[in-house]
mmCIF file of C-alpha atoms in Angstrom:
data_model
loop_
_atom_site.group_PDB
_atom_site.id
_atom_site.type_symbol
_atom_site.label_atom_id
_atom_site.label_comp_id
_atom_site.label_asym_id
_atom_site.label_seq_id
_atom_site.Cartn_x
_atom_site.Cartn_y
_atom_site.Cartn_z
ATOM 1 C CA MET W 14 14.497 10.902 -7.783
ATOM 2 C CA LEU W 15 12.132 12.735 -5.460
ATOM 3 C CA PHE W 16 11.599 16.448 -5.869
ATOM 4 C CA PRO W 17 10.936 18.521 -2.763
ATOM 5 C CA CYS W 18 7.697 20.444 -2.510
ATOM 6 C CA SER W 19 8.055 24.102 -3.284
ATOM 7 C CA ARG W 20 8.581 26.249 -0.227
ATOM 8 C CA GLY W 21 5.377 26.777 1.717
ATOM 9 C CA ARG W 22 3.458 24.106 -0.182
ATOM 10 C CA LYS W 23 2.284 21.170 1.881
ATOM 11 C CA SER W 24 2.922 17.598 0.824
ATOM 12 C CA SER W 25 -0.002 15.220 0.372
ATOM 13 C CA ARG W 26 1.040 13.507 3.601
ATOM 14 C CA GLU W 27 0.878 16.806 5.522
ATOM 15 C CA LYS W 28 -2.512 17.657 3.985
ATOM 16 C CA ILE W 29 -3.827 14.244 5.014
ATOM 17 C CA LEU W 30 -2.524 14.582 8.578
ATOM 18 C CA ASP W 31 -3.970 18.105 8.847
ATOM 19 C CA ALA W 32 -7.352 16.928 7.567
ATOM 20 C CA ALA W 33 -7.339 13.911 9.878
ATOM 21 C CA ALA W 34 -6.452 16.086 12.878
ATOM 22 C CA GLU W 35 -9.310 18.456 12.096
ATOM 23 C CA LEU W 36 -11.754 15.574 11.734
ATOM 24 C CA VAL W 37 -10.558 13.842 14.908
ATOM 25 C CA ALA W 38 -11.035 17.108 16.798
ATOM 26 C CA GLU W 39 -14.564 17.430 15.368
ATOM 27 C CA ILE W 40 -15.864 13.851 15.496
ATOM 28 C CA GLY W 41 -13.271 11.732 17.330
ATOM 29 C CA ALA W 42 -11.004 9.011 16.024
ATOM 30 C CA GLY W 43 -13.637 6.296 16.373
ATOM 31 C CA ARG W 44 -15.856 7.899 13.721
ATOM 32 C CA LEU W 45 -12.977 8.877 11.440
ATOM 33 C CA THR W 46 -13.148 7.352 7.961
ATOM 34 C CA LEU W 47 -10.522 7.316 5.251
ATOM 35 C CA GLU W 48 -13.094 8.625 2.780
ATOM 36 C CA ALA W 49 -13.830 11.669 4.954
ATOM 37 C CA VAL W 50 -10.120 12.382 5.407
ATOM 38 C CA ALA W 51 -9.451 12.112 1.663
ATOM 39 C CA GLU W 52 -12.343 14.457 0.909
ATOM 40 C CA LYS W 53 -11.261 17.010 3.525
ATOM 41 C CA ALA W 54 -7.652 16.850 2.264
ATOM 42 C CA GLY W 55 -8.808 17.340 -1.330
ATOM 43 C CA LEU W 56 -7.321 14.039 -2.477
ATOM 44 C CA SER W 57 -8.648 10.831 -3.934
ATOM 45 C CA LYS W 58 -8.971 7.856 -1.610
ATOM 46 C CA GLY W 59 -6.202 6.238 -3.674
ATOM 47 C CA GLY W 60 -3.944 9.204 -2.912
ATOM 48 C CA LEU W 61 -4.662 8.813 0.763
ATOM 49 C CA LEU W 62 -4.061 5.049 0.651
ATOM 50 C CA TYR W 63 -0.722 5.613 -1.089
ATOM 51 C CA ASN W 64 0.429 7.559 1.985
ATOM 52 C CA PHE W 65 -1.499 5.651 4.659
ATOM 53 C CA PRO W 66 -2.636 2.149 3.611
ATOM 54 C CA SER W 67 -5.057 1.792 6.545
ATOM 55 C CA LYS W 68 -6.854 3.751 9.217
ATOM 56 C CA GLU W 69 -4.405 2.336 11.766
ATOM 57 C CA ALA W 70 -1.467 3.603 9.688
ATOM 58 C CA LEU W 71 -3.101 7.036 9.555
ATOM 59 C CA LEU W 72 -3.624 7.073 13.331
ATOM 60 C CA GLN W 73 0.004 5.991 13.817
ATOM 61 C CA GLY W 74 1.063 8.839 11.540
ATOM 62 C CA MET W 75 -0.951 11.293 13.614
ATOM 63 C CA ILE W 76 0.635 10.114 16.844
ATOM 64 C CA GLN W 77 4.099 10.263 15.307
ATOM 65 C CA ARG W 78 3.423 13.810 14.148
ATOM 66 C CA LEU W 79 2.469 14.844 17.695
ATOM 67 C CA ILE W 80 5.722 13.296 18.945
ATOM 68 C CA ASP W 81 7.698 15.048 16.210
ATOM 69 C CA GLN W 82 6.089 18.412 17.013
ATOM 70 C CA VAL W 83 7.122 18.188 20.671
ATOM 71 C CA SER W 84 10.635 17.119 19.674
ATOM 72 C CA ALA W 85 10.982 19.962 17.165
ATOM 73 C CA GLU W 86 9.736 22.491 19.703
ATOM 74 C CA LYS W 87 12.218 21.167 22.265
ATOM 75 C CA GLU W 88 15.081 21.630 19.813
ATOM 76 C CA ALA W 89 13.877 25.120 18.867
ATOM 77 C CA LEU W 90 13.858 26.075 22.548
ATOM 78 C CA ARG W 91 17.354 24.629 23.089
ATOM 79 C CA GLY W 92 18.976 27.636 21.410
ATOM 80 C CA GLN W 93 17.060 30.047 23.645
ATOM 81 C CA ALA W 94 17.443 28.207 26.954
ATOM 82 C CA PRO W 95 19.574 29.923 29.551
ATOM 83 C CA PRO W 96 22.449 27.868 30.912
ATOM 84 C CA GLY W 97 21.903 26.124 34.203
ATOM 85 C CA PRO W 98 21.000 22.849 35.805
ATOM 86 C CA ASN W 99 18.535 20.290 34.505
ATOM 87 C CA LEU W 100 18.577 21.628 30.943
ATOM 88 C CA GLU W 101 16.863 18.607 29.385
ATOM 89 C CA ALA W 102 14.087 18.682 31.990
ATOM 90 C CA ARG W 103 13.595 22.406 31.426
ATOM 91 C CA LEU W 104 13.408 21.854 27.660
ATOM 92 C CA CYS W 105 10.969 18.930 27.966
ATOM 93 C CA THR W 106 8.624 20.828 30.246
ATOM 94 C CA ALA W 107 8.769 24.063 28.226
ATOM 95 C CA ALA W 108 8.101 22.292 24.911
ATOM 96 C CA LEU W 109 5.195 20.317 26.297
ATOM 97 C CA LEU W 110 3.608 23.371 27.893
ATOM 98 C CA LYS W 111 3.974 25.413 24.721
ATOM 99 C CA LEU W 112 2.233 22.778 22.607
ATOM 100 C CA CYS W 113 -0.423 21.397 24.945
ATOM 101 C CA GLY W 114 -3.133 23.744 23.729
ATOM 102 C CA GLY W 115 -4.870 24.388 20.429
ATOM 103 C CA GLN W 116 -5.058 21.696 17.794
ATOM 104 C CA MET W 117 -2.684 19.418 19.687
ATOM 105 C CA LYS W 118 -5.150 19.395 22.589
ATOM 106 C CA GLU W 119 -8.069 18.651 20.294
ATOM 107 C CA THR W 120 -6.193 15.921 18.428
ATOM 108 C CA ALA W 121 -4.937 14.282 21.624
ATOM 109 C CA SER W 122 -8.428 14.252 23.111
ATOM 110 C CA GLY W 123 -9.862 12.789 19.933
ATOM 111 C CA MET W 124 -7.158 10.118 19.794
ATOM 112 C CA LEU W 125 -7.949 8.909 23.315
ATOM 113 C CA ALA W 126 -10.771 6.666 22.089
ATOM 114 C CA ALA W 127 -8.648 5.148 19.325
ATOM 115 C CA THR W 128 -5.837 4.306 21.717
ATOM 116 C CA ALA W 129 -8.299 2.749 24.147
ATOM 117 C CA GLU W 130 -9.457 0.412 21.371
ATOM 118 C CA ASN W 131 -5.911 -0.219 20.117
ATOM 119 C CA PRO W 132 -3.305 0.369 22.855
ATOM 120 C CA LYS W 133 -0.484 -0.572 20.450
ATOM 121 C CA LEU W 134 -0.969 2.817 18.782
ATOM 122 C CA LEU W 135 0.775 4.272 21.837
ATOM 123 C CA ASP W 136 3.937 2.162 21.424
ATOM 124 C CA PRO W 137 5.905 5.058 19.839
ATOM 125 C CA LEU W 138 4.866 7.322 22.696
ATOM 126 C CA ARG W 139 5.882 4.676 25.232
ATOM 127 C CA GLN W 140 9.318 4.586 23.598
ATOM 128 C CA VAL W 141 9.649 8.386 23.758
ATOM 129 C CA ILE W 142 8.708 8.329 27.442
ATOM 130 C CA ARG W 143 11.339 5.645 28.171
ATOM 131 C CA GLU W 144 13.977 7.625 26.239
ATOM 132 C CA THR W 145 13.046 10.860 28.023
ATOM 133 C CA LEU W 146 13.309 9.165 31.415
ATOM 134 C CA LYS W 147 16.716 7.750 30.503
ATOM 135 C CA THR W 148 17.936 11.139 29.244
ATOM 136 C CA LEU W 149 16.745 12.948 32.364
ATOM 137 C CA LYS W 150 18.451 10.404 34.617
ATOM 138 C CA GLU W 151 21.708 10.656 32.653
ATOM 139 C CA THR W 152 21.900 14.427 32.164
ATOM 140 C CA SER W 153 20.261 16.087 35.161
ATOM 141 C CA GLU W 154 22.332 17.637 37.904
ATOM 142 C CA ASP W 155 19.446 16.976 40.295
ATOM 143 C CA VAL W 156 17.641 13.871 39.057
ATOM 144 C CA ASP W 157 14.912 14.065 41.712
ATOM 145 C CA ALA W 158 14.069 17.656 40.781
ATOM 146 C CA ALA W 159 14.128 16.830 37.052
ATOM 147 C CA LEU W 160 11.823 13.837 37.466
ATOM 148 C CA LEU W 161 9.403 15.704 39.748
ATOM 149 C CA GLY W 162 9.275 18.712 37.421
ATOM 150 C CA TRP W 163 8.754 16.533 34.354
ATOM 151 C CA LEU W 164 6.049 14.478 36.048
ATOM 152 C CA ALA W 165 4.242 17.585 37.303
ATOM 153 C CA VAL W 166 4.157 19.177 33.844
ATOM 154 C CA GLU W 167 3.146 15.898 32.169
ATOM 155 C CA GLY W 168 0.264 15.600 34.641
ATOM 156 C CA LEU W 169 -0.800 19.212 34.201
ATOM 157 C CA SER W 170 -0.647 19.022 30.412
ATOM 158 C CA SER W 171 -2.551 15.743 30.417
ATOM 159 C CA TYR W 172 -5.303 17.314 32.500
ATOM 160 C CA GLU W 173 -5.398 20.290 30.146
ATOM 161 C CA MET W 174 -5.330 18.216 26.938
ATOM 162 C CA HIS W 175 -8.271 16.159 28.116
ATOM 163 C CA GLY W 176 -10.281 19.058 29.537
ATOM 164 C CA LEU W 177 -9.943 17.803 33.117
ATOM 165 C CA SER W 178 -7.873 20.530 34.764
ATOM 166 C CA PRO W 179 -9.333 21.792 38.040
ATOM 167 C CA PHE W 180 -6.740 24.602 38.211
ATOM 168 C CA SER W 181 -7.468 28.287 37.754
ATOM 169 C CA ASP W 182 -5.097 30.381 35.638
ATOM 170 C CA GLU W 183 -3.531 31.631 38.882
ATOM 171 C CA ASP W 184 -3.097 28.060 40.176
ATOM 172 C CA ARG W 185 -1.522 27.009 36.888
ATOM 173 C CA GLU W 186 0.922 29.916 36.925
ATOM 174 C CA ARG W 187 1.874 29.188 40.548
ATOM 175 C CA ILE W 188 2.494 25.519 39.668
ATOM 176 C CA LEU W 189 4.651 26.441 36.664
ATOM 177 C CA GLN W 190 6.674 28.929 38.705
ATOM 178 C CA ALA W 191 7.266 26.237 41.339
ATOM 179 C CA VAL W 192 8.370 23.767 38.648
ATOM 180 C CA ASN W 193 10.730 26.379 37.178
ATOM 181 C CA ARG W 194 12.215 27.087 40.618
ATOM 182 C CA LEU W 195 12.599 23.367 41.234
ATOM 183 C CA LEU W 196 14.350 22.752 37.917
ATOM 184 C CA SER W 197 16.557 25.847 38.231
ATOM 185 C CA LYS W 198 17.631 25.361 41.842
ATOM 186 C CA GLY W 199 17.013 21.671 42.484
ATOM 187 C CA ILE W 200 16.211 19.908 45.730
ATOM 188 C CA ALA W 201 19.453 18.026 46.343
ATOM 189 C CA PRO W 202 20.875 18.618 49.845
#
């Protein structure tokens, strides 16, 4: 029988993922070592290997955690979202925008090198993208508006996560207002 961690106390797995994210942000995934992660997490290497038997498994865990964070944020926003058209597209874009900064940005940038060396690490993300596309097509009142809004926010957040955005704060706000108008009113004739 497994006993849950006491409230507020992180599991070893969470400590490892936190430590790995910090290290990836500092030194990049290519220079990440299991020994450094174990040390930063305050665990033995054996404790780390129990949770993640290889560096690839650890990187997969980090990617899955990013996916899970976006999904959890989307569900948290669902209860606050006003009724109206293109709800799933509005939730997807809002969740992504809310999380595209901070440690997620640093982790995503650091993971870029690892995924270039091992593109299979992105398979879970590819699946989420396919599922999101399917959901938007099936649930949106205006599919064209939903797809354009989603694509625009994905592009903007990708630029921001990788430090490539050419947009000023005013440009960004104007883009987000246009996406919100598009998703709220649609473009269907």
